[in-house]
Amino acid sequence: MDQKYVESTIELMDFIQDSPSCYHVVANAATMLENAGATRLDEKESFKIEAGHCYFVVRNSSSLIAFRMPEGKPTGYSIVAAHTDSPSFKLKENPEISNGETYTTLNVEAYGGMLMAPWFDRPLSLAGRAFVKESDGRISERLVDFDKDLCQIVNLCIHQNREANKGYEYKVQKDMLPIIGLGKQTGAIRSIVAEVLEVEEESVLDTELFLYNRMGGSIWGLDDEFFSCPKIDDLQCAFSALKAFVTSEDSASSKIQMVALFDNEEVGSSTKQGANSDFLRQLTHRIGCAMDWSFDERCAIQAGSFMLSADNGHSLHPNYPEKCDPTNRPLINGGVLIKYAGNQKYTTDAYSGSFLKSILKDADVPYQVFFNNSNVTGGSTLGNISTTQFSIPTVDIGAAQLAMHSPYETAGTMDTFNLTEGMKAFYRA
Ligand code: CO
């Protein structure tokens, strides 16, 4: 395997390891952008924007939009969008269940639609955010990551469930509660949150904590073709988009280059920070106001815009080839995956598809095409939802991967590089 592919994969796996929740994804993205010279704007303050500069805005600490103003009058927005969240189990308040003072388990609910079986029998931890009442009365927000093997969802042994290998319907409230300790441990989570944040227990007002898989990333296969790690969907796209954005500084494009990372794709996007919010539309209005463009000019700039909705798709699975479309058979390491769906769950049409294919061909970036097998329902993503809020030609892309929505997914070692190169070519266009 060529070293440039291995290096880009290691960089991605490091980003993922440092980003155990959507809040960490956005914090790390903000650091990447600040290191690249971007200025943070606060939605609560008036925007001051100058040509030739780079900015970013964070909403709810879990969504982020960055943009770079061209030197001259822009002709449109070139947007790459991805999502920051991943399917997981979310801790409820008062989470400790004492089970007759034998074991303490944690009360969780599902966030998104995950493969449940691979969550069993592996070290897990908790990460997210907490709100703390400070001594001066202010409420402050803190990132939380215990960064230790803390709990585990433990299987029932085969001897007590002889049917286990004949298919089993997992119930979250019964089967998926992780063990965290022995005996009765009421208040344990609040206590360790306070400890890790170095604050008094009473000052912890509220938390949003998600289980995450502690297993580190791995590059594997005869020729290191594959890599596996948590959250490849959609951090492979989010990270590639950020990389492409921060390295597109001298592209001399007449477009406003933009990267939009939305939260809550896995639960339908209809939140104040999701793709179905006013975040993107309102930001473009505010850029227009700050630049003193008329409504007519702003509409013209919108009409000259284009979006790549970047979210991973499925590779053909060697054990289940019948699940794949008969004529479009995407494979890992096959390059940028362009996704189509007749029901318009994917936004790509012949116009937007041609536009991107032409860019990728000119840049020598490989691409391949995904359609659902017509007898398989398939998933959805954020592109068609974002389009209802800010309507511009859009292509759905991603990398081909396996085991989507497992806590340990698999993708191709070459594809982070391919995706990043494809996004860079898009920003240059
Ligand atoms: Co996704």
PDB file of C-alpha atoms and ligand atoms in Angstrom, residues 83 85 233-234 265-266 310-312 380-381 404-405, ligand 1:
ATOM      1  CA  HIS A  83     -22.437  14.977   9.795  1.00  0.00           C
ATOM      2  CA  ASP A  85     -22.984  12.379  15.013  1.00  0.00           C
ATOM      3  CA  ASP A 233     -19.722   7.037   9.043  1.00  0.00           C
ATOM      4  CA  ASP A 234     -19.506   9.973   8.894  1.00  0.00           C
ATOM      5  CA  GLU A 265     -28.294  13.224  10.932  1.00  0.00           C
ATOM      6  CA  GLU A 266     -28.716   9.846  12.618  1.00  0.00           C
ATOM      7  CA  ALA A 310     -20.876  13.774   1.902  1.00  0.00           C
ATOM      8  CA  ASP A 311     -21.959  10.700   3.829  1.00  0.00           C
ATOM      9  CA  ASN A 312     -20.600   7.206   3.417  1.00  0.00           C
ATOM     10  CA  SER A 380     -31.088   8.394   3.840  1.00  0.00           C
ATOM     11  CA  THR A 381     -28.767  11.289   4.505  1.00  0.00           C
ATOM     12  CA  MET A 404     -22.196   0.757   8.540  1.00  0.00           C
ATOM     13  CA  HIS A 405     -23.577   1.646  12.010  1.00  0.00           C
TER      14      HIS A 405
HETATM   15 CO    CO B   1     -23.916   8.793   7.847  1.00  0.00          CO
END
